[in-house]
mmCIF file of C-alpha atoms in Angstrom:
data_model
loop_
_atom_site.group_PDB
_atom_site.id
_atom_site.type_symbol
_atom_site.label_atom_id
_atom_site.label_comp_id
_atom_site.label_asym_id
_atom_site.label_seq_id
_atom_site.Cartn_x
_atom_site.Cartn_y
_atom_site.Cartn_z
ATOM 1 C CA UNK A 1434 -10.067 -13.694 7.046
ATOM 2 C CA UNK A 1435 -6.577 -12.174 7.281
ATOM 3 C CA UNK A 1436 -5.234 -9.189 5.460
ATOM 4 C CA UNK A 1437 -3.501 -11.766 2.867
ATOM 5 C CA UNK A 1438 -6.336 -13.484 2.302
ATOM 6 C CA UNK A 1439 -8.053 -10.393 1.553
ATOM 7 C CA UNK A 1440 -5.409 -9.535 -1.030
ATOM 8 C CA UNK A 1441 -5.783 -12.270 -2.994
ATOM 9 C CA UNK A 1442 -9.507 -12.356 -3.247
ATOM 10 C CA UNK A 1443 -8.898 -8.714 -4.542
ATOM 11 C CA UNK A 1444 -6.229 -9.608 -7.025
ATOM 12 C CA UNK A 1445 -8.609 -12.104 -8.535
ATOM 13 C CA UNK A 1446 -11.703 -9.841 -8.311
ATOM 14 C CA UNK A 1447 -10.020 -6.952 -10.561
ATOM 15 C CA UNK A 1448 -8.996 -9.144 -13.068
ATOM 16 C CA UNK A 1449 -13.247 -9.657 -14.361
ATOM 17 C CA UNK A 1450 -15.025 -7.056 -16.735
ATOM 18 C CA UNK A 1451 -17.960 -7.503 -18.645
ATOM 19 C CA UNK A 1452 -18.702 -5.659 -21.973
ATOM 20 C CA UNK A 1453 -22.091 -4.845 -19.872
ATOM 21 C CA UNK A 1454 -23.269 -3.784 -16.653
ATOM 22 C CA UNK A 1455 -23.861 -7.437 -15.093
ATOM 23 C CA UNK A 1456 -20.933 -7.830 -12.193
ATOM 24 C CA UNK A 1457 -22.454 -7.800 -8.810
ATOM 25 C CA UNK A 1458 -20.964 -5.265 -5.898
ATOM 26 C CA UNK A 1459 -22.836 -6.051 -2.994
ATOM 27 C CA UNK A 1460 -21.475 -4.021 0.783
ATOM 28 C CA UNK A 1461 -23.876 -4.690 3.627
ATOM 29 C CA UNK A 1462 -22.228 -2.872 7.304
ATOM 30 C CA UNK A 1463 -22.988 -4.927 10.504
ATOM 31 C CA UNK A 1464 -26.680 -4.302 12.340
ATOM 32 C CA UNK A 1465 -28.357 -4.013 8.621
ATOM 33 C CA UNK A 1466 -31.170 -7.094 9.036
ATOM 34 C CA UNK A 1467 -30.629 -9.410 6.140
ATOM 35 C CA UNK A 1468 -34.040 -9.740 5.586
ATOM 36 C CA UNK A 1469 -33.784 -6.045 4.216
ATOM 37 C CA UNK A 1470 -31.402 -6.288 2.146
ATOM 38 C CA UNK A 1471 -32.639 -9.600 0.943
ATOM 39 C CA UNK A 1472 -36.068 -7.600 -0.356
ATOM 40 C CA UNK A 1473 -33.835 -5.328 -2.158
ATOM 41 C CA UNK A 1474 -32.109 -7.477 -4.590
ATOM 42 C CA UNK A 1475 -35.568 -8.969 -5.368
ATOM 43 C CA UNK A 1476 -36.663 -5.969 -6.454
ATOM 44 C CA UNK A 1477 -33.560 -5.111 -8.190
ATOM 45 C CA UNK A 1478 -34.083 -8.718 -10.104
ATOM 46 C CA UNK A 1479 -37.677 -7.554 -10.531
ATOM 47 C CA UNK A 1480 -36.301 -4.455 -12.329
ATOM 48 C CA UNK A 1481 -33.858 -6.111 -14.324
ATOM 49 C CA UNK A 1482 -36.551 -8.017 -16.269
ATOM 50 C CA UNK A 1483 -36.804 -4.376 -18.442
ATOM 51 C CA UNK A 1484 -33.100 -5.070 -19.791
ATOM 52 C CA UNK A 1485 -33.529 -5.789 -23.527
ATOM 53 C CA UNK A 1486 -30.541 -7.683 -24.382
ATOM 54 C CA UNK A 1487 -31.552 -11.368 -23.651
ATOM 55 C CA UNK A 1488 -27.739 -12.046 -22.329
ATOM 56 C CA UNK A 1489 -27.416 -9.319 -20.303
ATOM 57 C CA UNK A 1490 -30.874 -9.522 -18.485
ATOM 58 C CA UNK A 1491 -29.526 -13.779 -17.873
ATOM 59 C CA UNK A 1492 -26.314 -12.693 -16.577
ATOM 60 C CA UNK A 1493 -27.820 -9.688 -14.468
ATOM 61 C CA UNK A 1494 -30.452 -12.205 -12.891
ATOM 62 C CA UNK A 1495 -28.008 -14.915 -12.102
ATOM 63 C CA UNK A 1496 -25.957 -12.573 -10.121
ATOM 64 C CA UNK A 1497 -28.802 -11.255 -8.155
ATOM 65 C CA UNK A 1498 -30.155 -14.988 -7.041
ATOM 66 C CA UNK A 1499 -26.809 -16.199 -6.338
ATOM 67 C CA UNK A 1500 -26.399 -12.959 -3.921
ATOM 68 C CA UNK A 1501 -29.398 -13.703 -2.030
ATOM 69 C CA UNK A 1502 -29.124 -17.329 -2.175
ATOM 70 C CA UNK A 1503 -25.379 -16.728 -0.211
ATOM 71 C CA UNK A 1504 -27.206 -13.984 1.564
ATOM 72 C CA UNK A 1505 -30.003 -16.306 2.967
ATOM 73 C CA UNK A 1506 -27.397 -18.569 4.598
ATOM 74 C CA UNK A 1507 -26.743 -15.749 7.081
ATOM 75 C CA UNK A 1508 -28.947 -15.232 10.185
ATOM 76 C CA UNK A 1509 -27.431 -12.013 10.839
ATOM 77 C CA UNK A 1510 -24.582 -10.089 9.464
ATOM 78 C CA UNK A 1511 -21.153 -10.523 10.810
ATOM 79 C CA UNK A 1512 -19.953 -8.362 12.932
ATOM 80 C CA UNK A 1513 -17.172 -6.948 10.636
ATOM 81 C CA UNK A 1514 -19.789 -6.743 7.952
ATOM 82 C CA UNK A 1515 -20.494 -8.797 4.296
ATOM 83 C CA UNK A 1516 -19.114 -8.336 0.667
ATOM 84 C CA UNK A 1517 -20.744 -9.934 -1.637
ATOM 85 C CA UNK A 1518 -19.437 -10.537 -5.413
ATOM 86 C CA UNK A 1519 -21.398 -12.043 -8.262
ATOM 87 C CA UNK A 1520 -21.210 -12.558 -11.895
ATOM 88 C CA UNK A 1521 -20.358 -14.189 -15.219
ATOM 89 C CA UNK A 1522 -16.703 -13.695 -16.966
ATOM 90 C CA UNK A 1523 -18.562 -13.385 -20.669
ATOM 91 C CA UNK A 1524 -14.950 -14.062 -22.258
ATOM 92 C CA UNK A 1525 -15.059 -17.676 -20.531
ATOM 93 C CA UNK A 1526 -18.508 -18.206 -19.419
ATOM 94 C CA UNK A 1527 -17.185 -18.983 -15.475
ATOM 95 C CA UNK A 1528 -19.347 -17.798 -13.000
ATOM 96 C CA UNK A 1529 -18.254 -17.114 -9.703
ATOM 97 C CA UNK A 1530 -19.770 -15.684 -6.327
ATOM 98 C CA UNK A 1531 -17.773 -14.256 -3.642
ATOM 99 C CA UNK A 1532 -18.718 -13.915 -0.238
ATOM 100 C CA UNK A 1533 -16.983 -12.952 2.742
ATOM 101 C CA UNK A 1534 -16.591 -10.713 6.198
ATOM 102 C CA UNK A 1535 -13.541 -8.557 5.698
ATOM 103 C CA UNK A 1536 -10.888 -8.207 8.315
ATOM 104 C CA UNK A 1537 -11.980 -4.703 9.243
ATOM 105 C CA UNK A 1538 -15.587 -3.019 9.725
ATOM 106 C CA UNK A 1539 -17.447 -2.190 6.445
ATOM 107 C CA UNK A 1540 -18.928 0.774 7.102
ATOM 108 C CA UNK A 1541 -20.786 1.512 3.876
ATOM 109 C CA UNK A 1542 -24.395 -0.233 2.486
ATOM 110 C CA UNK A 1543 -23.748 -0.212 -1.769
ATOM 111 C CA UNK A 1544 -24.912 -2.104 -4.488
ATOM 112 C CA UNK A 1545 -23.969 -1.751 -7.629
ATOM 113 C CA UNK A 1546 -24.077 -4.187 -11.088
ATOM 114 C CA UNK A 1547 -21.391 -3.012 -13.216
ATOM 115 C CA UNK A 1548 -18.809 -3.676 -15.487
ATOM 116 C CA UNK A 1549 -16.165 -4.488 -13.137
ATOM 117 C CA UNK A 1550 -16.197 -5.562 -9.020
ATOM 118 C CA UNK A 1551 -16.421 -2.550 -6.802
ATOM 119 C CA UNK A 1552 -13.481 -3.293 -4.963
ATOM 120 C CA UNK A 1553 -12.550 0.257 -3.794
ATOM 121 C CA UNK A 1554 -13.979 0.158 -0.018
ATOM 122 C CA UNK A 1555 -12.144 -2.812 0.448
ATOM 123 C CA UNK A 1556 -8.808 -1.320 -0.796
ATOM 124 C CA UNK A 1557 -7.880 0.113 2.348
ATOM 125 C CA UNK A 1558 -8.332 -2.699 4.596
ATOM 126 C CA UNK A 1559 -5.157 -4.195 2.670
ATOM 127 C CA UNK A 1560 -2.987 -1.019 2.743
ATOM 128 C CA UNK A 1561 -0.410 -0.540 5.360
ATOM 129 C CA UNK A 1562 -1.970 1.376 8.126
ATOM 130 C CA UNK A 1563 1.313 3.644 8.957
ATOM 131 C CA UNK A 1564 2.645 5.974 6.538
ATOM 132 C CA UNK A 1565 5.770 8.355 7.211
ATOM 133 C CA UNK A 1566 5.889 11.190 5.087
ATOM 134 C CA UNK A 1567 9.394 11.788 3.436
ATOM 135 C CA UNK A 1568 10.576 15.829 2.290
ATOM 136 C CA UNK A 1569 14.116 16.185 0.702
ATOM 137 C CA UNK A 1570 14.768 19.701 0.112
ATOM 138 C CA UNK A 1571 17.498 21.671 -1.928
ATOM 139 C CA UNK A 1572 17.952 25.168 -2.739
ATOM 140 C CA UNK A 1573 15.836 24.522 -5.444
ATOM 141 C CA UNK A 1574 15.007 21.022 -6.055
ATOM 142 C CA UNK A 1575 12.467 19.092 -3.975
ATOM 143 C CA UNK A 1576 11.294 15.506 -3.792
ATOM 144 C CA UNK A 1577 8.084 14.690 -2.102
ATOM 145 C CA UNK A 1578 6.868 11.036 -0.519
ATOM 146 C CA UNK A 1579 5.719 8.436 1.593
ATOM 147 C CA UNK A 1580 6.752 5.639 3.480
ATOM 148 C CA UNK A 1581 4.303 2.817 3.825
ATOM 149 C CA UNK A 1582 4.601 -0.602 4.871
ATOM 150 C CA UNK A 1583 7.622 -2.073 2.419
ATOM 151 C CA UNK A 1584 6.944 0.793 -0.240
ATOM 152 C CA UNK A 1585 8.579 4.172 -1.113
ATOM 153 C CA UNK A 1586 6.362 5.819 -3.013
ATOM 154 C CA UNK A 1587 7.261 9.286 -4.644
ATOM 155 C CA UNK A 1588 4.674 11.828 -4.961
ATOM 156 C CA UNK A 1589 6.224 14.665 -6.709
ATOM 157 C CA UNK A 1590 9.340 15.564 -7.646
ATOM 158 C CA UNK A 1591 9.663 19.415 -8.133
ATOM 159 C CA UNK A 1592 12.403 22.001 -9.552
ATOM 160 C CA UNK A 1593 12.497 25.988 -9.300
ATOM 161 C CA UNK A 1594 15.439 28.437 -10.495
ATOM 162 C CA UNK A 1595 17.167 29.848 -7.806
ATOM 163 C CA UNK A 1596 20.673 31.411 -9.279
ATOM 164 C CA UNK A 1597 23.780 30.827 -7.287
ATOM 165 C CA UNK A 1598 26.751 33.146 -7.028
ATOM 166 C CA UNK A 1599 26.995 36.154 -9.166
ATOM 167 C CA UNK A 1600 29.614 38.946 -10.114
ATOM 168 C CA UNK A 1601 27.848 42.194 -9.673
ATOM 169 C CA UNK A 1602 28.891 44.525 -7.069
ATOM 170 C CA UNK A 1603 27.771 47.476 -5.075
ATOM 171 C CA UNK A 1604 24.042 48.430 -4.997
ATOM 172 C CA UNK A 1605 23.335 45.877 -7.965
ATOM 173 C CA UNK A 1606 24.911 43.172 -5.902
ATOM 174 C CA UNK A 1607 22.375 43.898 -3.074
ATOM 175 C CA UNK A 1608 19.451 44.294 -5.108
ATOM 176 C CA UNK A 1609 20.296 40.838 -7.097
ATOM 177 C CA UNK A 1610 20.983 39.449 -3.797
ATOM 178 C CA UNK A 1611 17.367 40.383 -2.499
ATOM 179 C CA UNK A 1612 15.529 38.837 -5.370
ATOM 180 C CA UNK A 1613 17.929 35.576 -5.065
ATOM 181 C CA UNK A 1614 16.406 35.231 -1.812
ATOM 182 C CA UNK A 1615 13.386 35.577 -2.783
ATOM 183 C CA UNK A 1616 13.261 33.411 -5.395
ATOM 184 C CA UNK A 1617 14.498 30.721 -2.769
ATOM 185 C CA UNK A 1618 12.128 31.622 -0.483
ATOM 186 C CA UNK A 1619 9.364 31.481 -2.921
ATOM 187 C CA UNK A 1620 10.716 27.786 -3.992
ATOM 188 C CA UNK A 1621 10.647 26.797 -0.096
ATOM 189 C CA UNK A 1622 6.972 28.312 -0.140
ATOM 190 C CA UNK A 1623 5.568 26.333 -2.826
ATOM 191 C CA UNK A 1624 7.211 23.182 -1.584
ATOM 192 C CA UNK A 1625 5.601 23.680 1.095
ATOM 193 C CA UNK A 1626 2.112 23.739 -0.142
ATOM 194 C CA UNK A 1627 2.518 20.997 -2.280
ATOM 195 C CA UNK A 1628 3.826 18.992 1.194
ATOM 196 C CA UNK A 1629 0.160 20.314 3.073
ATOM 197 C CA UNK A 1630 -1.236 18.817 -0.365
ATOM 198 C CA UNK A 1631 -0.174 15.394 -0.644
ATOM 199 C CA UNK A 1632 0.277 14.838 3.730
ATOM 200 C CA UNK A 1633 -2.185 16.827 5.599
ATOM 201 C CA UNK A 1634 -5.629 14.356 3.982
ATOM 202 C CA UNK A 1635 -3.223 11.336 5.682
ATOM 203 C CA UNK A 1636 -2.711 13.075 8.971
ATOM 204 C CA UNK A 1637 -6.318 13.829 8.937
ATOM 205 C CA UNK A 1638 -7.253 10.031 8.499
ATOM 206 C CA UNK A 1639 -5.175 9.213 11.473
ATOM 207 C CA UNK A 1640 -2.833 7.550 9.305
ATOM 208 C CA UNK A 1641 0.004 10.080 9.435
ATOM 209 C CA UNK A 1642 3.070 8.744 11.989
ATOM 210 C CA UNK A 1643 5.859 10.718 11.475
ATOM 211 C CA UNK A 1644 8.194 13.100 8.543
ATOM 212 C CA UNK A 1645 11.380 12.726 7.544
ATOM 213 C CA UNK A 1646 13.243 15.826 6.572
ATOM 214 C CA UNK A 1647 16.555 15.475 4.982
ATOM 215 C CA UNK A 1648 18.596 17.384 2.064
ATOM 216 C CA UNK A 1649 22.492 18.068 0.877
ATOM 217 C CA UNK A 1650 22.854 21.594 2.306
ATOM 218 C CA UNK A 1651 21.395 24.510 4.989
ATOM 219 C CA UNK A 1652 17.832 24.142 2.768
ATOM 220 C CA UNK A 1653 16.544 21.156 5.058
ATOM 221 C CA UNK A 1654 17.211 23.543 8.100
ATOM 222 C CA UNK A 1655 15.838 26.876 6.315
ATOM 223 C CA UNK A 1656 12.850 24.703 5.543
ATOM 224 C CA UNK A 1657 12.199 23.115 9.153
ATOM 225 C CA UNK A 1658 12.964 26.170 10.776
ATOM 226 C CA UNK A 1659 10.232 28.524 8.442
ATOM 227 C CA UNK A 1660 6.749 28.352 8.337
ATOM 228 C CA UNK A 1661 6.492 26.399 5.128
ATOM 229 C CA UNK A 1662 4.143 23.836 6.067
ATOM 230 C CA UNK A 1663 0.765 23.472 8.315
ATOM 231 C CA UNK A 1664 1.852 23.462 12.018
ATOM 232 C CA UNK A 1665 0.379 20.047 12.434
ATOM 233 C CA UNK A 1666 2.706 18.490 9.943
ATOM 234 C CA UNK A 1667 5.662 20.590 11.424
ATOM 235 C CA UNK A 1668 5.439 18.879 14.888
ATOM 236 C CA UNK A 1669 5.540 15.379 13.173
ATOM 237 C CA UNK A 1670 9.121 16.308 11.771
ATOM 238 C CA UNK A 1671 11.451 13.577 13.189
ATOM 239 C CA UNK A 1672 14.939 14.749 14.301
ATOM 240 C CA UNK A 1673 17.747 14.969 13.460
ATOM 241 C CA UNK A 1674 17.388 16.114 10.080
ATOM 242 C CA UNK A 1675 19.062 13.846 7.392
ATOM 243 C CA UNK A 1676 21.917 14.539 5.338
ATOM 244 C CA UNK A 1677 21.966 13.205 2.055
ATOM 245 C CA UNK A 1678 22.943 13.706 -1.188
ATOM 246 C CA UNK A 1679 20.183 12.222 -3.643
ATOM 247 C CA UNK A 1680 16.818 13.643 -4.995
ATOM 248 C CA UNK A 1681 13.981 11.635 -6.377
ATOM 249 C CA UNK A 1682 13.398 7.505 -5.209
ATOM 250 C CA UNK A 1683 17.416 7.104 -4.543
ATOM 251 C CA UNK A 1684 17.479 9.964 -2.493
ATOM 252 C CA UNK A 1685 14.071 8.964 -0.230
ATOM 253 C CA UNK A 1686 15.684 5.149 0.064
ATOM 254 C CA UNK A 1687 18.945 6.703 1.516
ATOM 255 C CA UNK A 1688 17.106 9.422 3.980
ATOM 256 C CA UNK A 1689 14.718 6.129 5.299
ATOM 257 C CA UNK A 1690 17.612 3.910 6.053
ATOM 258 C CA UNK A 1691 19.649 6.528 7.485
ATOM 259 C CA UNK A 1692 16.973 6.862 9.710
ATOM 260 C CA UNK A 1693 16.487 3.482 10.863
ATOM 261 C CA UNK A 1694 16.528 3.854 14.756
ATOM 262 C CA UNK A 1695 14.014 6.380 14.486
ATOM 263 C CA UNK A 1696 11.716 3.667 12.218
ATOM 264 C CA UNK A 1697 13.004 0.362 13.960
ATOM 265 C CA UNK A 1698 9.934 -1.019 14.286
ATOM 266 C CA UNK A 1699 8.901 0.170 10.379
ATOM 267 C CA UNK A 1700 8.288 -2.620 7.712
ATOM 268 C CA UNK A 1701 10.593 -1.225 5.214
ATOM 269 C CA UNK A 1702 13.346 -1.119 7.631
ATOM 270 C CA UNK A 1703 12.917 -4.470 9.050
ATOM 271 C CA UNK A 1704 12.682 -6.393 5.336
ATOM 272 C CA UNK A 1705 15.801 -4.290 4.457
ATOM 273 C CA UNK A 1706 17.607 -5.476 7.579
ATOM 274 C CA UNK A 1707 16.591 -8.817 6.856
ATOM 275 C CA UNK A 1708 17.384 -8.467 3.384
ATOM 276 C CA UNK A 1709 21.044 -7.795 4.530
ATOM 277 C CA UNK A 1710 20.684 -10.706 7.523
ATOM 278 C CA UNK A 1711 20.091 -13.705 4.153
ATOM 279 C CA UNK A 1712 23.217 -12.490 1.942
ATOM 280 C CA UNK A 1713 25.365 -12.498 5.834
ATOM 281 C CA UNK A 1714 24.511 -15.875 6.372
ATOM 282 C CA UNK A 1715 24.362 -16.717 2.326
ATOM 283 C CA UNK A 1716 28.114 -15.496 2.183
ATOM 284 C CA UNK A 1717 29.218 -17.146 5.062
ATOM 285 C CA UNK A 1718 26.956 -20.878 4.058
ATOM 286 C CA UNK A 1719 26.521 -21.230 7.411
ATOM 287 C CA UNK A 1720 23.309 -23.181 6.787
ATOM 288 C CA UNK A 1721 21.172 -20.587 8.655
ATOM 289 C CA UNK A 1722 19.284 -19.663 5.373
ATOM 290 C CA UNK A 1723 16.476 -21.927 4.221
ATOM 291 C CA UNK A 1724 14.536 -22.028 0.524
ATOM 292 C CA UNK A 1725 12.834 -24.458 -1.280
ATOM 293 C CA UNK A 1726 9.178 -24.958 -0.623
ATOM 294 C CA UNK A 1727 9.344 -28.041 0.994
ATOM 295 C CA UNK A 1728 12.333 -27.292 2.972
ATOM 296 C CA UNK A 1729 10.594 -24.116 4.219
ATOM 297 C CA UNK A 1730 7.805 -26.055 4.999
ATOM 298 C CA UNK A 1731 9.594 -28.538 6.809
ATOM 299 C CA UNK A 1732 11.590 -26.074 9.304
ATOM 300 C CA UNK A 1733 8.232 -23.945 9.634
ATOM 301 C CA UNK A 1734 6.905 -27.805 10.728
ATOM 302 C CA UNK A 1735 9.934 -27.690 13.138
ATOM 303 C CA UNK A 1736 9.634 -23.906 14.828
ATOM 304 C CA UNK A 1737 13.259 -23.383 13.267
ATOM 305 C CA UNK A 1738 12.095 -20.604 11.046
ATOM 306 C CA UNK A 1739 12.666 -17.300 12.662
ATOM 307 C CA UNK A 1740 11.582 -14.821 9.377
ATOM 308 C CA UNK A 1741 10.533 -15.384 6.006
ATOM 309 C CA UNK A 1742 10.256 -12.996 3.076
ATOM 310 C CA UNK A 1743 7.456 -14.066 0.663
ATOM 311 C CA UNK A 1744 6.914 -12.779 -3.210
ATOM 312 C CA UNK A 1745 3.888 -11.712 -3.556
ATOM 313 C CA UNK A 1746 1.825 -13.305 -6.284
ATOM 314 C CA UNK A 1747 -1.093 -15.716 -7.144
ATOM 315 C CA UNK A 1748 0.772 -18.887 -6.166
ATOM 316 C CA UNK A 1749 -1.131 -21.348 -3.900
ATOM 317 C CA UNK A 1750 1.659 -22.753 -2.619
ATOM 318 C CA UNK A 1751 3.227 -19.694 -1.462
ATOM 319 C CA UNK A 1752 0.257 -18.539 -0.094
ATOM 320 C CA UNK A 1753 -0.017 -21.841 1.926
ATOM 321 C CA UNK A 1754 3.397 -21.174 3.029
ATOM 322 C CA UNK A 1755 2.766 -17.908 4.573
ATOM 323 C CA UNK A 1756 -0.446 -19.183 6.319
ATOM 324 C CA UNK A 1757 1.705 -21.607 7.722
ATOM 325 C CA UNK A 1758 4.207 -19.750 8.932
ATOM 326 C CA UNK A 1759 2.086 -17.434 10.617
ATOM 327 C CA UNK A 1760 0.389 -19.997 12.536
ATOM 328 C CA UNK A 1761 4.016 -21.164 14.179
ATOM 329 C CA UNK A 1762 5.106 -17.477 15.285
ATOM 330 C CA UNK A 1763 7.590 -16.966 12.205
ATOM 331 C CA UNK A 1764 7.185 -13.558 11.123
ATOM 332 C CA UNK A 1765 6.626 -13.100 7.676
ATOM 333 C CA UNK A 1766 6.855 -10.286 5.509
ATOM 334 C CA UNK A 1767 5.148 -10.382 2.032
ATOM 335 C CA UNK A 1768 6.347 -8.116 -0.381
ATOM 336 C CA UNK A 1769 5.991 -7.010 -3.985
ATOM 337 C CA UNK A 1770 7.685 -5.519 -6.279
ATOM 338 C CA UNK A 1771 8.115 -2.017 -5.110
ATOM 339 C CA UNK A 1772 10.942 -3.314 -2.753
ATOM 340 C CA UNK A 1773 14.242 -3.657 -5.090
ATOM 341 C CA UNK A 1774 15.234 -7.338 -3.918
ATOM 342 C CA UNK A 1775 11.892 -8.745 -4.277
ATOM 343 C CA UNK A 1776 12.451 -9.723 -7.790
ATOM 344 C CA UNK A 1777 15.705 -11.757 -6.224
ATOM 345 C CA UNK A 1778 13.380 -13.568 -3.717
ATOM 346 C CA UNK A 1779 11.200 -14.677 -6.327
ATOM 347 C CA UNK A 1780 14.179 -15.191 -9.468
ATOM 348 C CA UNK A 1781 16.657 -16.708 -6.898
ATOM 349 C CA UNK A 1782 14.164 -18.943 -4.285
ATOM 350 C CA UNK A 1783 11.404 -19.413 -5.733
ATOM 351 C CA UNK A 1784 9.547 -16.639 -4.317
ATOM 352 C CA UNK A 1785 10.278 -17.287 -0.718
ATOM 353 C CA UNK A 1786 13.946 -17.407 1.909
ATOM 354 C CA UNK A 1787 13.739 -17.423 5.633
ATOM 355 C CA UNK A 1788 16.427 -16.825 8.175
ATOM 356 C CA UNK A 1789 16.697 -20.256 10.392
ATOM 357 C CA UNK A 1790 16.710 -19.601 14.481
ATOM 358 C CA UNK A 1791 19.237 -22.602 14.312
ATOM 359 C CA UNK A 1792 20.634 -25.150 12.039
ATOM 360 C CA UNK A 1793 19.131 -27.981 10.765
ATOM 361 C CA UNK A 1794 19.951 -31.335 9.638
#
């Protein structure tokens, strides 16, 4: 199972509830004998016969023997682990049992009947690995964010008072000037805690890459250059710093794609660079853009389709595409609608446009 695959099954398993406790959540990590965790459910079914409510106590029971009837099939669990998800949709009576080895190590042992699918442990597995964290600073306006996979995601955007220019003179225009600087100092201060906040738990996962530093004026510089921020953050600060002249999600897209040699390799940058690639060759109709399922599916077919941008969604089809693609070295970026053009992909094409390596008849 692949990372896409994994996304679907999750899309599907958050759309159940149950107006009772009966949905199955089932993690088992690899080296836990089956024949354990088999014995547990019975019990759990043993226990279930206390459950008053006649529909409830079915439903609860059915998901428990379909678990270890999947369960049984297993000698052993996979090395990457076993999810297991059982239960009855009461609005339209479908039953359904999920089970499946995850791309990545489970590392957890849960169970859990409930009124939704415990799909949080799995959530991660289908996240974007690499994050960049993203700091635009002003005088006294501050935007706070991440960079992961095709997504810019803003975390907080903040606003102090720091006066600018005034008219007093003499002492008074020292004294003023001393708390003016302090105020600003105080603003860069509390930006910077809120940065150690929202960053420091994903540099401590490992997940952390780099920061992007960027702002209008000297702030960005006053900022870098301070000790506003945990040390361990400061010596992921990417250079140069970024000039820009936006706050809040306009500001963060500008600062990333200014930045693109230092992220070349980033999947924001590379779907935006595509993104520009399709309207070239669209403007010029030089018939190196393909859409159309069945075109697509065709050139894929052929090893003519270099890239391919893919709306995500539950569509079969689309899914089948991507598979497909995959499997003859195209490289395919899924995306959703946190990128700006995705809603073009799917309006315009369908919900999928490559880039061909070379014409086709």
């Amino acid at each position: 199972m692949n990372k896409q695959e994994l996304k679907t099954i999750l899309r599907e398993l958050k759309k159940w509830s149950a107006p009772a406790t009966v949905l199955l959540s089932l993690y088992i990590p690899p080296g836990r004998p089956v024949a354990d965790v088999a014995n547990m459910l019975r019990q759990e079914a043993s226990i279930s016969q206390n459950i008053k409510l006649k529909r409830t106590r079915d439903a609860v029971e059915s998901a428990i023997s379909s678990a270890i009837d999947r369960l049984m099939s297993f000698n052993k669990v996979p090395d990457n682990g076993l999810a297991i998800f059982c239960g009855e949709n009461f609005d339209t009576e479908e039953f359904k049992c999920y089970v499946f080895s995850p791309p990545e190590k489970i590392t957890i042992y849960f169970y859990r009947t409930d009124k939704y699918f415990h799909t949080e442990f799995l959530e991660d597995m289908v996240e974007e690995s690499e994050i960049y964290g993203l700091i635009i600073v002003e005088r006294d306006q501050a935007t706070i964010g991440i960079l992961r996979g095709s997504k810019i995601e803003v975390l907080e955007e903040a606003e102090g008072f720091v006066p600018g220019k005034h008219m007093m003179g003499g002492q008074s225009q020292r004294r003023i000037d001393r708390i003016i600087e302090e105020m600003y100092d105080n603003f860069l201060k509390e930006t910077g805690e809120k940065v150690n906040h929202y960053l420091l738990p994903y540099l401590e996962e490992g997940k952390l890459k780099g920061i992007l530093l960027g702002g209008p004026g000297y702030a960005k510089k006053d900022f870098y250059d301070g000790e506003y921020i945990d040390y361990r953050l400061k010596k992921l600060i990417m250079e140069p710093l970024v000039d820009i002249g936006d706050q809040g999600e306009a500001g963060l897209r500008e600062m990333v794609m200014k930045s693109r040699e230092l992220l070349k390799s980033q999947k924001y940058v590379e779907v935006q660079d595509l993104m520009e690639e399709l309207k070239f060759h669209l403007a010029k109709d030089d018939g190196l853009i393909i859409y159309g399922l069945e075109e697509i599916r065709k050139a894929i077919e052929l090893g003519a389709v270099d890239s391919l941008i893919v709306y995500d969604e539950d569509n079969p089809e689309l899914q089948k595409i991507t598979q497909e693609a995959e499997k003859y070295g195209t490289k395919v970026y899924v995306v959703g609608d946190e990128l700006p053009e995705a809603e073009w992909v799917k309006k315009t094409f369908g919900g999928a446009v490559g880039k061909l390596r070379y014409r086709i008849s």
